[in-house]
XYZ file of C-alpha atoms in Angstrom:
683
model
C 0.000 0.000 0.000
C 2.884 2.281 0.833
C 4.463 1.383 -2.552
C 1.323 2.371 -4.441
C 1.179 5.642 -2.531
C 4.768 6.528 -3.427
C 4.328 5.915 -7.197
C 1.886 8.746 -7.979
C 3.859 11.267 -5.921
C 7.052 10.359 -7.688
C 5.283 10.680 -11.039
C 3.996 14.179 -10.181
C 7.409 15.245 -8.975
C 8.949 13.903 -12.199
C 6.456 15.795 -14.345
C 7.064 18.990 -12.326
C 10.817 18.727 -12.807
C 10.312 18.166 -16.541
C 8.127 21.270 -16.799
C 10.702 23.344 -14.948
C 13.394 22.034 -17.286
C 11.276 22.933 -20.308
C 10.630 26.422 -18.971
C 14.323 26.876 -18.251
C 15.168 25.759 -21.761
C 12.664 28.219 -23.227
C 14.080 31.038 -21.094
C 17.603 30.242 -22.243
C 16.457 30.111 -25.855
C 14.634 33.438 -25.581
C 17.680 34.991 -23.949
C 19.867 33.748 -26.760
C 17.436 35.152 -29.322
C 17.389 38.479 -27.487
C 21.162 38.599 -27.437
C 21.237 37.666 -31.094
C 18.735 40.375 -31.978
C 20.573 42.905 -29.835
C 23.796 42.009 -31.544
C 22.181 42.528 -34.940
C 20.905 45.998 -33.908
C 24.320 47.050 -32.689
C 25.975 45.823 -35.851
C 23.547 47.670 -38.147
C 25.510 50.974 -38.201
C 28.633 49.040 -39.197
C 26.727 47.536 -42.108
C 25.590 51.028 -43.183
C 29.125 52.319 -42.858
C 30.177 49.851 -45.537
C 27.668 51.351 -48.019
C 29.054 54.232 -50.127
C 28.363 57.708 -48.792
C 26.331 59.992 -51.081
C 28.480 62.093 -53.415
C 28.991 65.686 -52.332
C 30.374 68.772 -54.033
C 31.459 71.962 -52.278
C 31.051 75.185 -54.256
C 32.408 78.529 -53.133
C 29.877 81.316 -53.260
C 31.927 83.070 -55.943
C 31.342 80.013 -58.176
C 27.616 80.434 -57.493
C 27.668 84.090 -58.502
C 27.523 85.338 -54.899
C 29.998 87.421 -52.954
C 32.218 85.169 -50.816
C 32.529 87.900 -48.168
C 29.618 89.758 -46.578
C 29.126 92.328 -43.821
C 26.147 92.001 -41.498
C 24.696 94.649 -39.203
C 23.189 93.919 -35.814
C 19.511 92.907 -35.754
C 19.252 93.334 -39.531
C 18.427 90.437 -41.837
C 20.406 89.921 -45.042
C 18.924 87.614 -47.677
C 20.757 85.467 -50.231
C 19.385 83.449 -53.157
C 21.698 80.452 -53.588
C 21.370 78.720 -56.993
C 21.080 74.928 -56.968
C 22.390 72.753 -59.842
C 19.842 70.192 -61.126
C 20.030 66.838 -59.374
C 21.875 68.241 -56.355
C 20.487 69.075 -52.910
C 21.964 71.765 -50.661
C 23.006 70.244 -47.348
C 25.344 72.650 -45.556
C 26.536 76.240 -45.572
C 30.079 76.882 -44.428
C 32.276 79.886 -43.861
C 34.476 81.812 -41.488
C 33.386 84.332 -38.838
C 35.801 87.181 -38.253
C 36.127 88.897 -34.896
C 32.889 90.839 -34.293
C 33.003 94.615 -34.213
C 31.557 96.097 -31.001
C 29.565 92.925 -30.205
C 30.550 91.291 -26.911
C 28.201 88.311 -27.052
C 25.628 87.081 -29.523
C 24.890 84.556 -32.230
C 24.365 84.278 -35.982
C 20.920 82.978 -36.918
C 20.294 81.277 -40.275
C 16.805 80.616 -41.644
C 15.244 79.874 -45.029
C 12.952 81.954 -47.215
C 9.871 80.734 -45.335
C 11.307 81.904 -42.030
C 12.054 78.343 -40.959
C 14.945 78.216 -38.486
C 17.878 76.206 -39.839
C 20.636 76.763 -37.301
C 22.664 79.229 -35.280
C 26.312 79.841 -34.492
C 27.616 81.480 -31.337
C 29.801 84.519 -31.968
C 33.304 84.606 -30.513
C 33.985 87.344 -27.940
C 35.154 90.603 -29.473
C 38.463 90.433 -27.606
C 39.085 86.749 -28.363
C 42.619 85.859 -29.362
C 41.314 83.683 -32.202
C 41.196 85.785 -35.376
C 38.555 83.718 -37.195
C 36.043 81.018 -36.275
C 34.831 78.497 -38.883
C 31.153 77.533 -38.961
C 29.220 74.705 -40.601
C 25.395 74.703 -40.508
C 22.969 72.064 -41.785
C 20.590 73.645 -44.335
C 19.073 70.452 -45.736
C 15.671 71.589 -44.467
C 15.577 74.599 -46.804
C 13.031 74.360 -49.596
C 14.313 74.535 -53.196
C 12.256 76.850 -55.386
C 12.969 77.713 -59.022
C 16.428 76.108 -58.853
C 17.508 78.101 -55.792
C 17.125 78.349 -52.035
C 16.697 81.495 -49.990
C 18.894 81.913 -46.919
C 18.555 84.682 -44.337
C 21.443 85.661 -42.048
C 20.700 87.700 -38.914
C 23.157 88.835 -36.229
C 21.588 88.765 -32.746
C 23.626 90.654 -30.108
C 22.795 89.568 -26.555
C 24.127 92.769 -24.992
C 22.712 95.641 -27.009
C 22.936 98.416 -24.437
C 25.048 100.584 -26.743
C 23.407 99.398 -29.931
C 21.184 102.412 -30.458
C 23.756 105.134 -30.967
C 26.996 103.550 -29.874
C 29.821 102.390 -32.134
C 28.839 100.537 -35.290
C 28.065 96.875 -34.601
C 29.094 94.675 -37.494
C 29.997 91.089 -38.304
C 32.129 89.967 -41.231
C 31.803 86.539 -42.872
C 34.196 85.226 -45.508
C 35.050 82.044 -47.425
C 31.344 81.286 -47.756
C 30.492 78.025 -49.526
C 27.592 75.610 -49.956
C 27.873 71.818 -49.867
C 25.569 69.876 -52.194
C 24.744 66.161 -52.130
C 23.855 63.982 -55.075
C 24.845 63.717 -58.711
C 24.138 66.338 -61.341
C 21.243 65.385 -63.595
C 22.204 65.035 -67.284
C 20.668 67.380 -69.832
C 17.547 66.088 -71.533
C 16.211 69.164 -73.354
C 17.393 72.479 -74.730
C 15.588 74.166 -71.824
C 17.746 72.481 -69.162
C 20.992 72.163 -71.112
C 22.435 75.337 -69.572
C 21.664 75.081 -65.811
C 21.866 77.957 -63.300
C 25.384 76.947 -62.211
C 28.198 76.055 -64.604
C 31.957 75.982 -64.219
C 32.987 75.375 -67.829
C 31.609 75.394 -71.369
C 33.728 74.016 -74.209
C 32.681 74.887 -77.757
C 34.055 72.537 -80.403
C 34.425 73.940 -83.922
C 36.027 72.368 -86.988
C 39.759 72.939 -87.268
C 39.093 74.434 -90.708
C 36.014 76.391 -89.605
C 34.614 78.805 -92.188
C 33.460 82.349 -91.423
C 29.886 81.252 -90.605
C 31.088 78.627 -88.135
C 33.516 81.083 -86.545
C 30.799 83.716 -86.206
C 28.350 81.238 -84.678
C 30.940 80.084 -82.131
C 31.839 83.667 -81.164
C 28.157 84.652 -80.910
C 27.654 81.775 -78.492
C 30.692 82.942 -76.490
C 29.396 86.515 -76.122
C 25.941 85.239 -75.170
C 27.096 82.774 -72.517
C 29.602 85.273 -71.091
C 26.765 87.770 -70.640
C 24.302 85.260 -69.172
C 26.839 83.880 -66.675
C 28.731 87.139 -66.100
C 28.444 86.927 -62.306
C 30.027 83.467 -62.279
C 33.704 82.797 -63.079
C 32.714 80.348 -65.805
C 35.405 79.343 -68.283
C 34.412 79.476 -71.970
C 36.820 78.079 -74.545
C 36.681 77.258 -78.237
C 38.579 74.098 -79.177
C 39.273 72.869 -82.721
C 38.434 69.268 -83.591
C 38.142 67.210 -86.807
C 34.989 67.904 -88.753
C 32.283 65.348 -87.967
C 33.832 64.216 -84.662
C 31.883 63.910 -81.405
C 33.204 65.748 -78.340
C 34.523 63.944 -75.266
C 32.134 63.663 -72.280
C 31.932 66.819 -70.190
C 32.714 66.747 -66.483
C 30.235 67.609 -63.730
C 29.002 71.215 -63.948
C 30.403 71.448 -67.482
C 28.842 71.415 -70.942
C 30.054 70.609 -74.457
C 28.714 72.288 -77.607
C 29.515 71.406 -81.221
C 29.178 74.118 -83.877
C 29.367 72.690 -87.380
C 27.840 73.590 -90.730
C 25.793 71.073 -92.663
C 22.526 69.266 -92.216
C 19.229 70.879 -91.277
C 19.454 74.062 -89.225
C 18.675 73.733 -85.549
C 19.680 73.021 -81.980
C 19.817 69.367 -80.934
C 20.707 67.738 -77.617
C 22.623 64.641 -78.674
C 22.717 61.631 -76.311
C 20.017 63.304 -74.207
C 19.689 61.902 -70.697
C 23.217 60.468 -70.681
C 26.259 61.870 -68.857
C 27.975 62.500 -72.224
C 25.109 64.607 -73.640
C 26.125 67.587 -75.772
C 24.431 70.335 -77.793
C 24.839 70.427 -81.568
C 24.298 73.671 -83.508
C 23.910 73.054 -87.227
C 22.891 74.856 -90.388
C 24.454 76.811 -93.218
C 25.632 80.408 -93.508
C 23.712 82.874 -91.359
C 21.461 80.054 -90.117
C 24.226 78.971 -87.750
C 24.377 82.257 -85.839
C 20.584 82.557 -85.882
C 20.242 79.357 -83.826
C 21.733 81.140 -80.819
C 18.770 83.545 -80.794
C 16.959 81.515 -78.119
C 19.882 82.076 -75.759
C 20.465 85.687 -76.817
C 16.889 86.543 -75.848
C 16.900 84.202 -72.815
C 13.972 82.180 -74.153
C 15.606 78.743 -74.062
C 13.245 77.700 -71.258
C 10.478 77.528 -73.894
C 12.309 74.827 -75.871
C 11.393 71.906 -73.622
C 12.303 69.392 -76.291
C 15.436 67.647 -77.485
C 15.533 69.569 -80.784
C 14.414 72.975 -82.013
C 14.964 75.226 -85.027
C 15.111 79.021 -85.295
C 13.709 80.230 -88.611
C 14.234 83.930 -87.927
C 16.483 85.469 -85.296
C 14.847 88.023 -83.040
C 16.272 90.783 -80.887
C 15.129 93.290 -78.322
C 14.697 96.943 -79.256
C 17.608 98.944 -77.827
C 16.911 101.995 -75.714
C 16.505 105.101 -77.851
C 16.941 108.773 -77.096
C 19.531 110.738 -75.194
C 17.543 111.040 -71.954
C 16.765 107.853 -70.034
C 15.028 107.416 -66.693
C 16.471 105.414 -63.835
C 13.462 103.136 -64.240
C 14.436 102.374 -67.857
C 18.004 101.642 -66.742
C 16.894 99.495 -63.772
C 18.603 101.856 -61.335
C 17.271 101.903 -57.787
C 18.593 102.298 -54.293
C 17.471 102.664 -50.693
C 19.295 102.818 -47.373
C 18.845 103.734 -43.719
C 21.339 106.102 -42.100
C 22.278 106.633 -38.464
C 25.608 108.369 -37.945
C 27.028 107.270 -41.323
C 25.779 105.308 -44.298
C 26.488 104.583 -47.930
C 24.726 103.614 -51.138
C 25.937 102.837 -54.659
C 23.960 102.704 -57.892
C 25.335 102.310 -61.386
C 24.839 101.234 -64.973
C 27.364 100.071 -67.525
C 28.226 102.454 -70.333
C 27.128 100.021 -73.047
C 23.544 100.108 -71.744
C 23.120 103.850 -72.386
C 21.691 103.468 -75.873
C 23.242 103.746 -79.306
C 26.144 106.114 -79.827
C 29.334 106.944 -77.951
C 28.847 108.805 -74.653
C 31.173 111.745 -74.020
C 29.413 113.245 -71.002
C 26.388 112.706 -68.767
C 24.046 115.132 -67.021
C 22.376 113.660 -63.956
C 19.012 114.897 -62.730
C 18.717 113.171 -59.376
C 15.431 112.940 -57.502
C 15.242 111.307 -54.091
C 13.030 111.147 -51.024
C 14.262 110.940 -47.453
C 12.978 111.251 -43.917
C 12.686 114.985 -43.148
C 15.540 116.075 -40.884
C 14.492 118.238 -37.889
C 16.220 121.612 -37.795
C 18.086 120.679 -34.610
C 19.559 117.572 -36.296
C 22.314 117.526 -38.919
C 22.479 115.397 -42.073
C 24.357 115.571 -45.355
C 25.115 113.643 -48.530
C 28.211 113.635 -50.730
C 28.051 111.986 -54.162
C 31.143 110.734 -55.974
C 31.656 109.269 -59.417
C 34.901 107.475 -60.213
C 36.282 108.858 -56.946
C 35.505 112.476 -57.913
C 33.073 114.543 -55.834
C 30.292 115.645 -58.177
C 27.674 116.878 -55.696
C 27.247 117.693 -52.005
C 24.462 119.169 -49.926
C 22.900 119.261 -46.473
C 19.632 117.381 -45.973
C 16.845 119.455 -44.451
C 13.269 119.066 -43.273
C 11.832 119.149 -46.816
C 12.485 115.431 -47.296
C 13.108 115.923 -51.024
C 16.357 116.054 -52.989
C 16.242 117.595 -56.473
C 19.752 118.000 -57.849
C 21.411 118.324 -61.250
C 25.107 117.860 -61.941
C 27.396 116.907 -64.818
C 29.749 113.968 -65.235
C 32.651 114.780 -67.512
C 34.510 112.000 -69.310
C 37.150 111.471 -66.546
C 34.346 111.119 -63.972
C 33.094 107.811 -65.363
C 34.593 104.769 -67.018
C 32.860 101.702 -68.400
C 30.421 102.062 -65.519
C 28.476 105.219 -64.682
C 28.424 104.792 -60.913
C 27.171 107.126 -58.198
C 28.563 106.524 -54.703
C 26.546 108.186 -51.923
C 28.108 108.905 -48.516
C 25.662 110.014 -45.785
C 25.977 111.461 -42.306
C 23.155 111.899 -39.794
C 23.615 113.218 -36.248
C 20.447 113.485 -34.127
C 20.583 116.076 -31.352
C 18.654 114.104 -28.720
C 20.340 111.803 -26.235
C 20.912 108.254 -27.373
C 18.119 105.858 -26.462
C 15.714 103.184 -27.666
C 13.621 105.787 -29.504
C 16.524 106.983 -31.640
C 15.742 106.038 -35.233
C 17.659 106.307 -38.510
C 16.551 108.321 -41.503
C 15.668 106.594 -44.772
C 16.905 107.686 -48.202
C 15.418 106.367 -51.449
C 16.274 107.207 -55.063
C 13.286 108.179 -57.213
C 12.994 106.058 -60.408
C 11.961 109.213 -62.286
C 15.527 110.507 -62.029
C 17.218 110.814 -65.418
C 20.545 110.569 -67.206
C 20.995 112.777 -70.266
C 23.812 111.665 -72.545
C 26.069 113.963 -74.516
C 26.849 111.906 -77.607
C 30.031 111.972 -79.636
C 33.590 112.650 -78.617
C 36.773 110.934 -79.794
C 37.208 107.143 -79.649
C 38.439 105.779 -76.345
C 42.000 104.499 -76.079
C 43.342 101.585 -74.067
C 41.826 98.532 -72.430
C 39.324 100.746 -70.603
C 37.616 101.535 -73.923
C 35.781 98.211 -73.875
C 33.113 96.890 -73.928
C 31.361 100.154 -74.897
C 33.421 100.574 -78.092
C 32.216 97.111 -79.196
C 28.552 97.841 -78.472
C 26.285 96.748 -80.018
C 28.246 95.288 -82.987
C 31.903 94.754 -83.799
C 33.977 93.040 -86.447
C 36.329 90.081 -86.040
C 39.124 89.255 -88.463
C 41.573 86.329 -88.373
C 44.461 86.266 -90.840
C 44.838 82.471 -90.621
C 48.537 82.545 -89.740
C 48.051 80.402 -86.613
C 45.957 77.315 -85.746
C 44.512 78.725 -82.491
C 43.356 82.138 -83.708
C 39.667 81.362 -83.191
C 40.470 80.288 -79.622
C 42.360 83.559 -79.038
C 39.460 85.593 -80.412
C 37.010 83.686 -78.211
C 39.029 84.406 -75.071
C 39.149 88.140 -75.836
C 35.449 88.246 -76.696
C 34.507 86.334 -73.551
C 36.641 88.547 -71.300
C 35.022 91.704 -72.703
C 31.425 90.442 -73.003
C 31.195 89.415 -69.337
C 31.661 93.099 -68.363
C 28.289 94.210 -69.716
C 24.636 93.238 -69.602
C 24.265 94.320 -73.231
C 24.509 91.715 -75.982
C 27.616 92.216 -78.151
C 27.249 90.856 -81.682
C 30.372 89.815 -83.628
C 30.641 89.814 -87.415
C 33.472 87.782 -88.934
C 35.092 89.487 -91.953
C 38.424 89.398 -93.749
C 41.432 91.329 -92.455
C 41.327 94.146 -95.013
C 37.630 94.815 -94.397
C 38.184 95.022 -90.639
C 41.230 97.283 -91.062
C 39.424 99.771 -93.318
C 36.056 99.830 -91.517
C 34.823 102.530 -89.147
C 33.290 99.849 -86.864
C 35.106 98.653 -83.764
C 37.157 95.559 -84.507
C 38.976 92.624 -82.942
C 41.862 91.592 -85.177
C 44.018 88.499 -84.693
C 46.922 88.686 -87.136
C 50.698 88.520 -87.162
C 52.718 91.727 -87.272
C 53.712 91.287 -90.924
C 50.043 91.217 -91.983
C 49.297 94.314 -89.884
C 52.099 96.221 -91.629
C 50.242 95.703 -94.912
C 47.285 97.703 -93.551
C 46.912 101.358 -92.562
C 46.495 100.508 -88.867
C 48.857 102.238 -86.452
C 49.039 100.121 -83.259
C 51.166 101.161 -80.266
C 53.616 98.285 -80.864
C 54.559 96.869 -84.254
C 57.487 95.316 -86.067
C 58.453 91.972 -87.479
C 60.625 89.204 -86.117
C 63.129 90.602 -83.645
C 62.585 94.199 -84.829
C 60.028 95.940 -82.616
C 58.682 99.482 -83.063
C 57.051 101.339 -80.169
C 54.860 104.272 -81.216
C 55.978 106.834 -78.640
C 55.809 110.531 -79.629
C 59.336 109.897 -80.896
C 59.267 106.348 -82.200
C 61.408 103.816 -80.352
C 62.965 100.978 -82.313
C 64.483 97.952 -80.602
C 65.850 94.545 -81.441
C 64.228 91.970 -79.136
C 65.519 88.458 -79.545
C 62.795 85.854 -80.202
C 60.182 88.581 -80.747
C 57.185 89.821 -78.797
C 53.574 88.675 -78.433
C 50.977 91.263 -77.437
C 47.351 92.194 -76.914
C 46.813 95.873 -77.736
C 43.798 98.150 -77.350
C 44.009 101.503 -79.096
C 41.989 104.321 -80.612
C 41.986 104.302 -84.408
C 41.519 108.063 -84.764
C 41.289 108.261 -88.587
C 38.298 105.905 -88.527
C 36.747 107.169 -85.282
C 36.711 103.738 -83.653
C 38.680 101.547 -81.221
C 40.512 98.324 -82.021
C 41.744 95.285 -80.084
C 44.736 93.627 -81.729
C 46.161 90.212 -80.836
C 49.480 89.851 -82.607
C 52.995 88.475 -82.484
C 56.223 89.467 -84.184
C 57.393 85.837 -83.990
C 55.795 82.621 -82.652
C 52.109 82.638 -81.760
C 52.940 80.788 -78.539
C 54.154 84.128 -77.149
C 50.550 85.269 -76.618
C 49.476 82.205 -74.605
C 50.672 83.521 -71.201
C 48.836 86.800 -71.818
C 45.416 85.134 -71.639
C 46.360 83.212 -68.503
C 47.448 86.529 -66.980
C 44.078 88.144 -67.746
C 42.178 85.152 -66.340
C 44.170 85.414 -63.106
C 43.375 89.090 -62.522
C 40.725 90.036 -59.992
C 38.318 91.682 -62.414
C 39.769 90.147 -65.567
C 39.888 92.515 -68.532
C 38.653 95.456 -66.435
C 41.791 95.237 -64.268
C 44.108 95.910 -67.222
C 45.629 99.380 -67.500
C 47.286 101.248 -70.347
C 47.035 99.945 -73.896
C 49.542 97.081 -74.274
C 49.929 93.682 -72.608
C 53.038 91.956 -73.952
C 55.360 89.028 -73.279
C 58.643 87.844 -74.737
C 60.450 84.533 -74.739
C 60.527 84.518 -70.904
C 56.683 84.367 -70.957
C 56.363 87.146 -68.351
C 53.333 89.393 -69.145
C 53.944 93.140 -68.872
C 51.122 95.702 -68.835
C 52.255 99.142 -70.105
C 50.837 102.419 -71.408
C 52.289 103.702 -74.687
C 49.711 106.363 -75.528
C 47.646 108.634 -73.309
C 44.161 107.420 -72.542
C 42.763 110.928 -73.017
C 40.668 110.368 -69.899
C 42.147 113.285 -67.938
C 41.008 116.751 -66.923
C 42.452 119.568 -69.042
C 42.928 123.146 -67.749
C 40.016 125.414 -68.526
C 40.846 127.694 -71.489
C 41.453 131.363 -70.690
C 38.629 133.439 -72.196
C 39.860 135.691 -75.023
C 39.001 139.390 -75.168
C 36.651 140.561 -77.898
C 38.453 141.864 -80.968
C 36.764 145.252 -80.549
C 38.681 145.738 -77.294
C 42.105 144.805 -78.667
C 42.735 148.337 -80.092
C 42.101 149.963 -76.707
C 44.697 147.893 -74.831
C 47.689 150.217 -75.725
C 45.610 153.297 -74.832
C 44.662 151.804 -71.461
C 48.284 150.952 -70.718
C 49.379 154.524 -71.612
C 46.735 156.070 -69.370
C 47.771 153.815 -66.494
C 51.426 154.871 -66.898
C 50.545 158.599 -66.986
C 48.385 158.205 -63.896
C 51.222 156.512 -62.028
C 53.661 159.336 -63.010
C 51.189 161.976 -61.852
C 50.763 160.273 -58.468
C 54.538 160.086 -57.925
C 54.998 163.767 -58.905
C 52.272 164.870 -56.503
C 53.886 162.973 -53.629
C 57.314 164.547 -54.294
C 55.873 168.087 -54.547
C 53.974 167.636 -51.290
C 57.102 166.516 -49.443
C 59.103 169.502 -50.833
C 56.530 171.989 -49.467
C 56.673 170.464 -45.993
C 60.474 170.642 -46.044
C 60.449 174.334 -47.068
C 58.073 175.301 -44.224
C 60.320 173.754 -41.519
C 63.995 174.846 -41.689
C 66.606 172.352 -40.588
C 66.930 172.080 -36.817
C 63.495 173.599 -36.139
C 60.934 171.531 -34.331
C 57.249 171.850 -34.871
C 55.566 173.993 -32.187
C 54.498 172.009 -29.195
C 50.902 172.115 -28.178
C 50.228 173.826 -24.835
C 50.197 171.528 -21.849
C 46.898 171.250 -20.038
C 46.708 170.344 -16.388
C 43.785 169.830 -14.133
């Protein structure tokens, strides 16, 4: 009986132990699974690290057409429109913060065009030993609109006790750049072939290009240089065998083939592929006409792979000698407290047809009326010369007229305003600046005519709106040389410059501005008189007394001079020996801050040492001359001797009267006598 009782108990205990063992096994298994899953989660970042990071490209703001250095005022927002290449996404904005001016503590706030906060950067203390502080802000949240993003920079001082009237509070940023992620999208249509940001365009023309092909290539150069003038885009013309396809272009670069033959039109070849390129085809004038879409900035309408221009169109140039600021797109507004500045300007080529020898400015402006106890003034300069000054009063209106003589403006007619405003009340939160705004009804009245301009500073206005191009064919790269000159000049103006390719003799004898690429021997066969000429080692310099020298291995030069007999200006690219002597000259121009506009004088030359030298052989004529002395009327000339005689007689009479008077006084008082003393009076 006891044995039967023990059996069931033992069986229950056995089943209980088996259950506990099963539970323990399940717990161990679940723990192992948990550890395994945890291990997988920890390892996930390592797996992602093995995947390739998205491609990025960093573009300086100068490459985007923006100033790489900016100045920000306290509690004032400055806006920037940053262009975005197709297929790329802006991710970061980077730069360097310089030591703040009169800001002890604060931060830089960055937001997008919708006011969405993107990030902030603490400002270094004003007295910090560190000269600059780099910053890097994530801007991936900014919305891209019309191929650009809007960024707003605001300086927020935390201690603004002296910010009302104290020293100027300012922050300087430099080395600004934007980082983009992704890969540039290939061109698919004519509309998107030329994106908002480009670093290089290479135009391929046949090595034996005819005049129509040369003219089409140069027209494309002038057009692209104008459209991308705020970007340092490189534009080159490269010869290649007729019928060949160009090599694939790099990122942010485009290739264009200009070649006669076949139906006229623009075609994106290999559309949608990384090696896509634009082909311009046709015969004769049809080739240049195909660029009309770009010239008139209407390429966005050609949303197809191919298009044809049947008739080239053009805008109507401004007419008349008096133009309003509104017509010239001149405007300006600023707020002034203590000091302020404002600059407005227009390039000389945009002032209508005909050479400009002088300008009369009728300036209208509105400003906050200045109380009589306050003091405010404005000084206006042009080309560094003071042309107008006045005190600002409580009328709130400025109505001024002044003249700009030729030395007071160059290729740009610029007006630089310098303001002062000193309120009489004590500094405080209620102290407010005055506002000054230029009225668009202001006018410029041009005085047409005058002699042709001399030197590099004569261009681009002397090539506006049309100019001739002549190549003598003595070198294989002459079209490339012409393209580099044309591109350097065209990027200085917003006006379209139109080249016409002709033969050398036609260009030499014409009264139209001309770009001539020819060796010195060919130039000697014309009537042109450049500053520097010669042949081989013999070099002639056209000083007032001509200088002749023997320069071993010759001289290559780019010259810009006034052709007085034909009332026009000429650019000459020439060499007395090898054409390779001019190669370093173009590299020199490309390396200048300002390019062609930074050249002075009228000659840029280099010898065998390949060292460019910029000199002035002839006067620019852009100087102030003494005012002529007014001549007397002829009717008065006969009276001059009579007047002189009368003056002499009058002088003799005065002297005689003085001597006679002294003799009388001497006779009335004998020697030794004293004049009678007056009686002494005493009280």
